[in-house]
Coordinates of C-alpha atoms and ligand atoms in Angstrom, one line a residue:
Chain A
X1 CA -44.5 -13.2 -8.0
X2 CA -42.3 -11.0 -5.8
X3 CA -44.0 -8.8 -3.3
X4 CA -43.2 -5.6 -5.3
X5 CA -44.8 -7.3 -8.3
X6 CA -47.8 -8.2 -6.3
X7 CA -48.2 -4.6 -5.2
X8 CA -47.9 -3.3 -8.7
X9 CA -50.4 -5.9 -9.9
X10 CA -52.9 -5.0 -7.1
X11 CA -52.9 -1.4 -8.1
X12 CA -53.0 -2.2 -11.8
X13 CA -55.7 -4.9 -11.5
X14 CA -57.9 -2.6 -9.4
X15 CA -57.8 0.1 -12.1
X16 CA -58.5 -2.4 -14.8
X17 CA -61.5 -3.9 -13.0
X18 CA -63.0 -0.4 -12.6
X19 CA -62.2 0.2 -16.3
X20 CA -63.9 -3.0 -17.2
X21 CA -67.0 -2.1 -15.3
X22 CA -67.0 1.3 -17.0
X23 CA -66.8 -0.3 -20.4
X24 CA -69.6 -2.6 -19.6
X25 CA -71.8 0.4 -18.9
X26 CA -73.6 1.1 -22.1
X27 CA -72.6 4.4 -23.6
X28 CA -69.3 4.8 -21.8
X29 CA -67.2 3.9 -24.8
X30 CA -69.3 6.2 -27.0
X31 CA -69.1 8.9 -24.4
X32 CA -65.3 8.6 -23.9
X33 CA -64.4 8.8 -27.6
X34 CA -67.3 11.0 -28.9
X35 CA -65.4 14.3 -28.4
X36 CA -62.2 13.2 -30.3
X37 CA -64.2 11.6 -33.0
X38 CA -66.2 14.8 -33.3
X39 CA -63.0 16.7 -33.8
X40 CA -61.9 14.2 -36.4
X41 CA -65.1 14.5 -38.4
X42 CA -65.6 18.2 -38.0
X43 CA -62.0 19.2 -38.9
X44 CA -61.3 16.4 -41.3
X45 CA -64.4 16.6 -43.3
X46 CA -64.7 20.4 -43.0
X47 CA -61.2 21.6 -43.9
X48 CA -60.0 18.3 -45.4
X49 CA -59.2 19.3 -48.9
X50 CA -58.9 23.1 -48.3
X51 CA -56.1 23.0 -45.9
X52 CA -52.5 23.2 -47.2
X53 CA -51.4 20.1 -45.4
X54 CA -50.9 17.0 -47.5
X55 CA -53.0 14.0 -46.3
X56 CA -54.8 16.1 -43.8
X57 CA -56.9 13.1 -42.7
X58 CA -53.9 11.1 -41.7
X59 CA -52.4 14.2 -40.1
X60 CA -55.5 14.8 -38.0
X61 CA -55.8 11.2 -36.9
X62 CA -52.3 11.2 -35.6
X63 CA -52.8 14.5 -33.8
X64 CA -56.1 13.4 -32.2
X65 CA -54.6 10.0 -31.2
X66 CA -51.8 11.8 -29.5
X67 CA -54.1 14.3 -27.8
X68 CA -56.6 11.6 -26.6
X69 CA -53.8 9.4 -25.3
X70 CA -52.7 12.4 -23.2
X71 CA -56.1 13.4 -21.8
X72 CA -57.2 9.8 -21.1
X73 CA -54.0 8.8 -19.3
X74 CA -53.7 12.0 -17.3
X75 CA -57.3 12.2 -16.3
X76 CA -57.7 8.6 -15.4
X77 CA -54.6 8.5 -13.1
X78 CA -55.0 12.0 -11.6
X79 CA -58.7 11.5 -10.9
X80 CA -58.2 8.0 -9.5
X81 CA -55.5 9.2 -7.1
X82 CA -57.1 12.6 -6.3
X83 CA -60.6 11.2 -5.7
X84 CA -59.1 8.1 -3.9
X85 CA -57.2 10.5 -1.6
X86 CA -59.7 13.3 -1.0
X87 CA -63.1 11.6 -1.3
X88 CA -63.2 7.9 -0.9
X89 CA -60.1 7.4 1.1
X90 CA -59.3 4.3 -1.0
X91 CA -55.8 5.6 -1.8
X92 CA -54.9 5.7 1.9
X93 CA -55.5 2.0 2.0
X94 CA -52.8 1.6 -0.6
X95 CA -50.5 4.0 1.1
X96 CA -50.7 2.3 4.5
X97 CA -50.1 -1.1 2.9
X98 CA -46.5 -2.5 2.8
X99 CA -46.2 -1.9 -1.0
X100 CA -43.2 0.1 -2.1
X101 CA -43.9 3.6 -3.5
X102 CA -42.2 2.6 -6.8
X103 CA -44.4 -0.4 -7.1
X104 CA -47.5 1.7 -6.6
X105 CA -46.2 4.1 -9.2
X106 CA -45.6 1.4 -11.7
X107 CA -49.2 0.0 -11.2
X108 CA -50.7 3.4 -11.7
X109 CA -48.6 4.4 -14.7
X110 CA -49.3 1.0 -16.3
X111 CA -53.0 1.4 -15.9
X112 CA -52.8 4.9 -17.3
X113 CA -50.9 3.6 -20.3
X114 CA -53.6 1.0 -21.0
X115 CA -56.3 3.6 -20.8
X116 CA -54.5 6.0 -23.1
X117 CA -53.7 3.2 -25.6
X118 CA -57.4 2.1 -25.5
X119 CA -58.6 5.6 -26.5
X120 CA -56.0 5.8 -29.2
X121 CA -57.0 2.5 -30.7
X122 CA -60.6 3.7 -30.8
X123 CA -59.6 6.8 -32.8
X124 CA -57.4 4.9 -35.1
X125 CA -60.3 2.6 -35.9
X126 CA -62.6 5.5 -36.4
X127 CA -60.0 7.1 -38.7
X128 CA -59.7 3.9 -40.7
X129 CA -63.4 3.8 -41.1
X130 CA -63.9 7.4 -42.1
X131 CA -60.7 8.2 -44.0
X132 CA -59.6 4.7 -45.0
X133 CA -56.1 5.3 -43.7
X134 CA -54.1 3.8 -40.8
X135 CA -51.2 6.3 -40.3
X136 CA -49.4 4.5 -37.5
X137 CA -46.0 2.8 -37.3
X138 CA -44.2 0.8 -34.6
X139 CA -42.1 3.9 -33.7
X140 CA -45.3 5.8 -33.4
X141 CA -46.6 3.1 -31.1
X142 CA -43.5 3.4 -28.9
X143 CA -43.9 7.2 -28.8
X144 CA -47.5 6.8 -27.8
X145 CA -46.6 4.5 -24.9
X146 CA -44.0 7.0 -23.8
X147 CA -46.5 9.8 -24.1
X148 CA -49.1 7.9 -22.0
X149 CA -46.5 6.9 -19.4
X150 CA -45.4 10.5 -19.1
X151 CA -48.9 11.9 -18.6
X152 CA -49.8 9.1 -16.3
X153 CA -46.8 9.8 -14.1
X154 CA -47.7 13.5 -14.2
X155 CA -51.2 12.4 -13.2
X156 CA -49.9 10.8 -10.1
X157 CA -48.1 13.9 -9.1
X158 CA -51.1 16.1 -9.6
X159 CA -53.3 13.6 -7.8
X160 CA -51.0 13.7 -4.8
X161 CA -50.6 17.5 -4.6
X162 CA -54.1 18.8 -5.2
X163 CA -56.0 19.5 -2.0
X164 CA -59.4 19.8 -3.8
X165 CA -60.8 18.3 -6.9
X166 CA -61.6 21.8 -8.1
X167 CA -57.9 22.4 -8.5
X168 CA -58.0 19.5 -10.9
X169 CA -60.5 21.2 -13.1
X170 CA -58.4 24.3 -13.1
X171 CA -55.3 22.4 -14.1
X172 CA -57.1 20.7 -16.8
X173 CA -58.5 23.9 -18.2
X174 CA -55.2 25.9 -18.0
X175 CA -52.6 23.3 -18.8
X176 CA -54.0 20.2 -20.5
X177 CA -56.5 21.9 -22.8
X178 CA -54.1 24.6 -24.1
X179 CA -51.5 21.9 -24.6
X180 CA -54.0 19.8 -26.6
X181 CA -54.8 22.7 -28.9
X182 CA -51.3 24.3 -29.4
X183 CA -49.0 21.3 -29.7
X184 CA -49.7 20.6 -33.4
X185 CA -52.8 18.5 -32.9
X186 CA -54.9 20.2 -35.6
X187 CA -52.2 22.0 -37.7
X188 CA -48.5 22.0 -37.8
X189 CA -46.6 24.0 -35.1
X190 CA -45.0 26.1 -37.8
X191 CA -48.4 27.7 -38.6
X192 CA -48.1 29.5 -35.3
X193 CA -46.3 32.9 -34.9
X194 CA -42.5 32.5 -34.3
X195 CA -42.5 33.5 -30.6
X196 CA -45.3 31.0 -29.8
X197 CA -43.5 28.2 -31.6
X198 CA -40.6 28.6 -29.2
X199 CA -43.0 28.1 -26.3
X200 CA -44.8 25.2 -27.9
X201 CA -41.6 23.3 -28.3
X202 CA -41.3 23.3 -24.5
X203 CA -44.5 21.3 -24.3
X204 CA -44.0 17.5 -24.2
X205 CA -47.1 16.9 -26.3
X206 CA -45.5 18.7 -29.3
X207 CA -42.7 16.2 -29.3
X208 CA -45.0 13.3 -29.0
X209 CA -46.9 14.6 -32.0
X210 CA -43.7 15.1 -33.9
X211 CA -42.6 11.5 -33.2
X212 CA -46.0 10.0 -34.0
X213 CA -46.2 11.9 -37.3
X214 CA -42.7 11.1 -38.4
X215 CA -43.2 7.4 -37.5
X216 CA -39.5 6.8 -37.5
X217 CA -36.4 7.6 -35.5
X218 CA -34.0 9.8 -37.3
X219 CA -31.7 12.8 -36.7
X220 CA -34.7 15.1 -36.4
X221 CA -36.9 13.0 -34.2
X222 CA -34.3 11.4 -31.9
X223 CA -34.0 14.5 -29.7
X224 CA -37.8 14.5 -29.2
X225 CA -37.6 10.8 -28.3
X226 CA -34.9 11.4 -25.8
X227 CA -36.6 14.4 -24.3
X228 CA -39.9 12.4 -23.8
X229 CA -38.0 9.5 -22.3
X230 CA -36.1 11.8 -20.0
X231 CA -39.3 13.7 -18.9
X232 CA -41.0 10.4 -18.2
X233 CA -38.1 9.2 -16.1
X234 CA -38.2 12.5 -14.2
X235 CA -41.9 12.4 -13.6
X236 CA -41.8 8.8 -12.5
X237 CA -39.0 9.5 -10.0
X238 CA -40.7 12.6 -8.7
X239 CA -44.0 10.7 -8.3
X240 CA -42.3 7.9 -6.4
X241 CA -40.5 10.4 -4.2
X242 CA -43.8 12.1 -3.4
X243 CA -45.6 8.9 -2.6
X244 CA -42.7 8.1 -0.3
X245 CA -42.9 11.5 1.4
X246 CA -46.7 11.4 1.6
X247 CA -47.8 13.2 4.8
X248 CA -51.4 14.3 5.7
Chain B
X1 CA -44.9 -3.3 24.8
X2 CA -46.2 -3.6 21.2
X3 CA -46.7 0.1 20.6
X4 CA -45.1 3.0 22.5
X5 CA -46.2 6.6 21.7
X6 CA -44.1 9.3 23.2
X7 CA -45.1 13.0 23.3
X8 CA -46.5 13.2 19.8
X9 CA -47.8 16.5 18.5
X10 CA -49.4 17.5 15.2
X11 CA -50.5 20.9 14.0
X12 CA -52.4 22.0 10.9
X13 CA -51.5 25.6 10.5
X14 CA -52.7 27.2 13.7
X15 CA -54.8 24.3 14.8
X16 CA -53.1 22.0 17.3
X17 CA -54.8 18.7 16.5
X18 CA -52.7 16.6 18.8
X19 CA -50.5 17.8 21.7
X20 CA -48.1 15.9 23.9
X21 CA -49.9 12.5 23.6
X22 CA -48.2 9.5 25.1
X23 CA -49.5 6.0 25.8
X24 CA -48.6 2.4 25.1
X25 CA -50.4 -0.7 24.0
X26 CA -49.5 -4.2 25.1
X27 CA -49.9 -7.4 23.1
X28 CA -53.4 -8.6 22.9
X29 CA -54.8 -5.4 24.5
X30 CA -57.8 -3.5 23.3
X31 CA -57.0 0.1 24.0
X32 CA -59.7 2.7 23.7
X33 CA -59.4 6.3 22.7
X34 CA -62.4 8.3 23.7
X35 CA -63.2 11.9 23.0
X36 CA -65.7 14.3 21.5
X37 CA -65.6 15.5 17.9
X38 CA -62.4 17.1 16.9
X39 CA -60.5 15.8 20.0
X40 CA -57.7 14.5 17.8
X41 CA -58.5 10.7 17.6
X42 CA -58.3 10.4 13.9
X43 CA -55.2 12.5 13.7
X44 CA -53.5 10.3 16.3
X45 CA -54.4 7.2 14.2
X46 CA -53.0 8.8 11.1
X47 CA -49.7 9.4 12.8
X48 CA -49.6 5.9 14.2
X49 CA -50.4 4.4 10.8
X50 CA -47.6 6.2 9.0
X51 CA -50.0 8.4 7.0
X52 CA -49.1 11.6 8.8
X53 CA -45.7 12.6 10.3
X54 CA -45.8 14.0 13.8
X55 CA -44.3 17.5 14.2
X56 CA -42.5 16.1 17.2
X57 CA -42.4 13.0 19.4
X58 CA -41.7 9.4 18.8
X59 CA -43.7 6.3 17.9
X60 CA -42.2 2.8 18.4
X61 CA -43.7 -0.4 17.2
X62 CA -42.0 -3.5 18.6
X63 CA -39.3 -1.1 19.8
X64 CA -38.6 0.3 16.4
X65 CA -39.2 3.8 15.2
X66 CA -42.1 3.6 12.7
X67 CA -40.6 6.4 10.6
X68 CA -37.3 4.5 10.1
X69 CA -39.0 1.1 9.7
X70 CA -42.0 2.2 7.6
X71 CA -42.4 -0.9 5.5
X72 CA -42.1 -3.3 8.5
X73 CA -44.6 -1.1 10.4
X74 CA -47.0 -1.2 7.5
X75 CA -46.8 -5.0 7.5
X76 CA -47.7 -5.2 11.1
X77 CA -50.7 -2.8 11.1
X78 CA -54.1 -2.5 9.5
X79 CA -56.4 0.5 9.5
X80 CA -60.1 0.4 9.6
X81 CA -60.8 4.1 8.9
X82 CA -63.6 6.3 10.0
X83 CA -64.6 7.0 6.5
X84 CA -66.1 4.2 4.4
X85 CA -63.1 3.8 2.1
X86 CA -64.3 0.9 -0.1
X87 CA -65.2 2.8 -3.3
X88 CA -68.2 1.8 -5.3
X89 CA -67.6 -0.3 -8.3
X90 CA -65.9 -3.4 -7.0
X91 CA -67.5 -6.5 -5.5
X92 CA -66.9 -7.6 -1.9
X93 CA -64.6 -10.4 -3.1
X94 CA -62.7 -8.1 -5.4
X95 CA -62.1 -5.5 -2.7
X96 CA -60.7 -8.2 -0.4
X97 CA -58.7 -9.8 -3.2
X98 CA -57.0 -6.6 -4.0
X99 CA -56.3 -5.9 -0.4
X100 CA -54.8 -9.3 0.0
X101 CA -52.5 -8.6 -3.0
X102 CA -51.5 -5.3 -1.4
X103 CA -50.6 -7.1 1.8
X104 CA -48.6 -9.6 -0.2
X105 CA -50.8 -12.6 0.8
X106 CA -50.4 -15.4 -1.8
X107 CA -53.2 -17.8 -2.8
X108 CA -55.7 -15.8 -0.9
X109 CA -58.9 -16.9 -2.5
X110 CA -59.8 -19.6 0.0
X111 CA -58.8 -17.4 3.0
X112 CA -61.0 -14.6 1.6
X113 CA -64.0 -16.8 1.2
X114 CA -63.5 -18.0 4.8
X115 CA -63.3 -14.5 6.0
X116 CA -66.4 -13.5 4.1
X117 CA -68.2 -16.5 5.7
X118 CA -67.0 -15.5 9.1
X119 CA -68.5 -12.1 8.6
X120 CA -71.8 -13.6 7.5
X121 CA -71.4 -11.9 4.1
X122 CA -71.4 -15.0 1.8
X123 CA -74.6 -13.9 0.1
X124 CA -73.0 -10.5 -0.7
X125 CA -69.8 -11.9 -2.0
X126 CA -70.3 -10.7 -5.5
X127 CA -72.3 -7.6 -4.8
X128 CA -70.8 -4.2 -5.6
X129 CA -69.6 -2.6 -2.3
X130 CA -71.4 0.6 -3.2
X131 CA -74.7 -1.2 -2.9
X132 CA -74.1 -2.5 0.6
X133 CA -75.7 -1.1 3.7
X134 CA -73.6 0.9 6.2
X135 CA -73.3 -2.1 8.5
X136 CA -72.3 -4.4 5.7
X137 CA -69.7 -1.9 4.5
X138 CA -68.2 -1.7 8.0
X139 CA -68.0 -5.5 8.1
X140 CA -66.1 -5.6 4.8
X141 CA -63.7 -3.0 6.2
X142 CA -63.2 -5.2 9.3
X143 CA -62.8 -8.2 7.1
X144 CA -59.9 -6.5 5.4
X145 CA -58.2 -6.0 8.8
X146 CA -58.9 -9.6 9.7
X147 CA -57.4 -10.8 6.5
X148 CA -54.3 -8.7 6.8
X149 CA -52.8 -10.8 9.5
X150 CA -51.7 -7.5 11.1
X151 CA -50.8 -7.7 14.8
X152 CA -52.0 -4.2 15.5
X153 CA -55.4 -3.0 14.2
X154 CA -56.5 0.6 14.3
X155 CA -60.3 0.9 14.3
X156 CA -61.5 4.5 14.0
X157 CA -65.1 4.6 15.1
X158 CA -66.0 1.3 13.6
X159 CA -69.6 1.3 14.9
X160 CA -70.5 4.9 14.0
X161 CA -74.0 5.1 12.5
X162 CA -74.8 1.4 13.1
X163 CA -78.0 0.2 14.7
X164 CA -77.7 -1.3 18.2
X165 CA -77.9 -4.9 17.0
X166 CA -75.3 -4.4 14.3
X167 CA -73.1 -2.5 16.7
X168 CA -73.1 -5.6 19.0
X169 CA -72.1 -7.8 16.0
X170 CA -69.1 -5.5 15.5
X171 CA -68.2 -5.9 19.1
X172 CA -68.2 -9.7 18.6
X173 CA -65.9 -9.2 15.6
X174 CA -63.5 -7.1 17.7
X175 CA -63.6 -9.6 20.5
X176 CA -62.8 -12.3 17.9
X177 CA -59.8 -10.3 16.6
X178 CA -58.6 -10.0 20.2
X179 CA -59.1 -13.7 20.7
X180 CA -57.0 -14.3 17.6
X181 CA -54.2 -12.5 19.3
X182 CA -54.4 -9.1 17.7
X183 CA -54.0 -5.8 19.6
X184 CA -56.5 -3.1 18.8
X185 CA -56.6 0.6 19.1
X186 CA -60.3 1.6 19.1
X187 CA -61.7 5.1 18.9
X188 CA -65.3 5.7 19.8
X189 CA -67.9 8.1 21.0
X190 CA -69.8 5.3 22.7
X191 CA -68.7 4.8 26.3
X192 CA -70.6 1.6 26.7
X193 CA -68.6 0.2 23.8
X194 CA -65.4 1.2 25.5
X195 CA -66.5 -0.2 28.8
X196 CA -67.4 -3.5 27.2
X197 CA -64.4 -3.9 24.9
X198 CA -61.4 -2.0 26.2
X199 CA -58.9 -3.1 28.8
X200 CA -57.8 0.5 29.2
X201 CA -59.1 3.8 27.8
X202 CA -57.6 7.2 27.3
X203 CA -59.9 10.2 27.3
X204 CA -58.8 12.8 24.8
X205 CA -59.8 16.4 24.8
X206 CA -58.6 19.2 22.6
X207 CA -55.7 17.1 21.4
X208 CA -54.5 16.0 24.8
X209 CA -55.0 12.9 26.9
X210 CA -56.7 14.1 30.1
X211 CA -57.0 10.7 31.8
X212 CA -56.1 7.1 31.1
X213 CA -56.8 3.9 33.0
X214 CA -59.1 0.9 33.0
X215 CA -62.7 1.9 32.7
X216 CA -63.4 0.8 36.3
X217 CA -60.5 2.7 37.7
X218 CA -61.6 5.8 35.8
X219 CA -65.0 5.4 37.3
X220 CA -63.7 4.8 40.8
X221 CA -61.4 7.7 40.5
X222 CA -64.0 10.1 39.3
X223 CA -66.5 8.8 41.9
X224 CA -68.4 5.5 41.6
X225 CA -71.7 7.0 42.7
X226 CA -73.8 9.4 40.7
X227 CA -76.7 11.7 41.3
X228 CA -78.5 13.2 38.3
X229 CA -79.7 16.7 38.8
X230 CA -81.5 17.8 35.6
X231 CA -79.0 17.6 32.8
X232 CA -76.0 17.6 35.2
X233 CA -74.5 14.7 37.0
X234 CA -72.6 14.9 40.3
X235 CA -70.2 12.1 41.1
X236 CA -69.4 10.9 44.6
X237 CA -66.7 8.6 46.0
X238 CA -69.1 6.6 48.2
X239 CA -72.8 6.0 48.6
X240 CA -73.1 7.8 52.0
X241 CA -71.6 11.0 50.6
X242 CA -74.1 11.0 47.8
X243 CA -77.0 10.3 50.2
X244 CA -75.8 13.1 52.5
X245 CA -75.7 15.5 49.5
X246 CA -79.3 14.6 48.6
X247 CA -80.4 15.1 52.2
X248 CA -78.5 18.4 52.6
X249 CA -79.9 19.9 49.4
X250 CA -83.3 18.3 50.1
X251 CA -83.4 16.9 46.6
X252 CA -86.6 14.9 46.8
X253 CA -87.0 12.3 44.0
X254 CA -83.3 12.1 43.3
X255 CA -81.6 8.7 43.6
X256 CA -78.0 7.6 43.8
X257 CA -76.9 5.3 41.0
X258 CA -73.7 3.6 39.8
X259 CA -71.4 5.8 37.7
X260 CA -71.0 4.9 34.1
X261 CA -68.0 5.7 31.9
X262 CA -70.3 8.2 30.1
X263 CA -70.6 10.2 33.3
X264 CA -66.8 10.3 33.7
X265 CA -66.4 11.5 30.1
X266 CA -68.9 14.3 30.6
X267 CA -67.5 15.3 33.9
X268 CA -63.9 15.2 32.9
X269 CA -64.6 17.3 29.9
X270 CA -66.8 19.6 31.9
X271 CA -64.1 20.1 34.5
X272 CA -61.4 20.9 31.9
X273 CA -63.4 23.5 30.2
Ligands
ATP1 N1 -56.0 18.0 7.3 C1 -56.4 18.8 8.3 N2 -56.3 20.2 8.1 C2 -56.6 21.0 9.0 N3 -57.1 20.7 10.2 C3 -57.3 19.4 10.5 C4 -56.9 18.4 9.5 N4 -57.2 17.2 10.1 C5 -57.7 17.4 11.3 N5 -57.7 18.7 11.6 C6 -58.2 19.4 12.8 O1 -57.6 18.7 13.9 C7 -58.5 18.5 15.0 C8 -58.6 17.0 15.3 O2 -59.3 16.4 14.3 P1 -59.5 14.8 14.3 O3 -60.1 14.4 13.0 O4 -58.3 14.1 14.7 O5 -60.6 14.6 15.4 P2 -61.4 13.3 15.9 O6 -61.2 13.2 17.3 O7 -61.1 12.2 15.0 O8 -62.9 13.8 15.7 P3 -64.2 13.0 15.2 O9 -64.7 12.3 16.5 O10 -65.2 14.0 14.8 O11 -63.8 12.0 14.2 C9 -59.8 19.2 14.5 O12 -59.9 20.4 15.1 C10 -59.7 19.2 13.0 O13 -60.4 20.3 12.5
MG2 MG1 -62.2 11.0 13.8

């Protein structure tokens, strides 16, 4: 292993150990997926047949998978970095070690991706159980990885810039939650008024939803894919830059 | 010189945390930074450990600017911070293993177990760090520094909140590190600790270093003989002067004693105010 790889592994392994201990705590799994599964059941069984969307069960599963991958990745990474910096001081230990910023970034993003994919898997399984469908393709998987990578990288940035964990709650309530509700999670974006649709297409989650629902790369979905890829690269670079310039 | 600090300054908004601080640390030296709460000790360590950028001034480690050679610097230093920065969930072994990975130490498992044994923590090897006592946590933090192989170790109040016996154990650990050839920058509120461990000490006050020398020279300079009058202490250069003072002021029941570093600290801060 090269030194950079060791650094990435150190950061990733630490997050995974903490994740493992969380999973071992009875009730954590239930707690972490209870809200999305509640959405799935309430919306799916409630509107199900009444909504003018074909295969609403599958539609909903895809939307909630996408939403949960975002919230899980973003929260895990931003809370880990934010709390590690502001409360426990564990993150300073990483920062004063000889590990390159890009290696730290990779470790954090990778752990966020795993957390996001884990949540998504739980929901896909719940969907399979309740609606007997598994609306997920390889392209959807790639899109999901991109989505989790993007929101993990964004999580690092937020974790580094906030100066109080209260700011984190504010950001979650004013950016992440609205994005979760307006980006086509529960109904297609074109149900929204025209002016709002324009805004919604500026949100990365809308594009992730579009890709996951389409399940294939074509002329219509390729721009979304490229956009998501570009945004991930930008966030990754910005996060690395900020770790490099870190100054208390 | 291993470390050279030249006129560093750091402000947070209107607060001047550190002002015009200069000193140097030689190889194998234990250098003490003394000062009351808010004197700027932690801020100084943050700058020396590349966590905070000074507003001005220069810091050289092995003759190289630490800002230009950040990764090399980080390889050579380890920080034992004032806050207990171990987290909660991981075991003692896991904390040290991850630290070893961060430091780029290969095949570290045996080394870690040896370090754990050296710290007398073998029984706690698999305990969650969150469940350890304060003294045990401090030892794990020191174990990381030992493990790091760093030539310069910053220890920010490593004995704060420890009982007297555990404090002395930490002193042994610090002596051991020194014997292993490490250099140490130690901050503390305890003057007995500085007197026992440090070759030289600097007394910081309101962000500035107000005096710096060996503990004995500081004592001699301030006056090696002390007379306690209620809560105040007067320092004298020689015993006769102290006796004369007691006679002149007819202070019955007062006796002359040897000055401790503590008295110097109190009097130096008292004078500056
Ligand atoms: N991030 C910060 N923002 C604003 N002010 C700060 C910050 N860090 C330190 N200060 C201020 O700088 C001064 C020096 O603080 P520092 O923590 O370096 O003191 P210290 O000598 O370590 O004190 P203690 O013995 O209590 O640990 C204090 O007045 C403190 O309030
Ligand atoms: Mg301090």
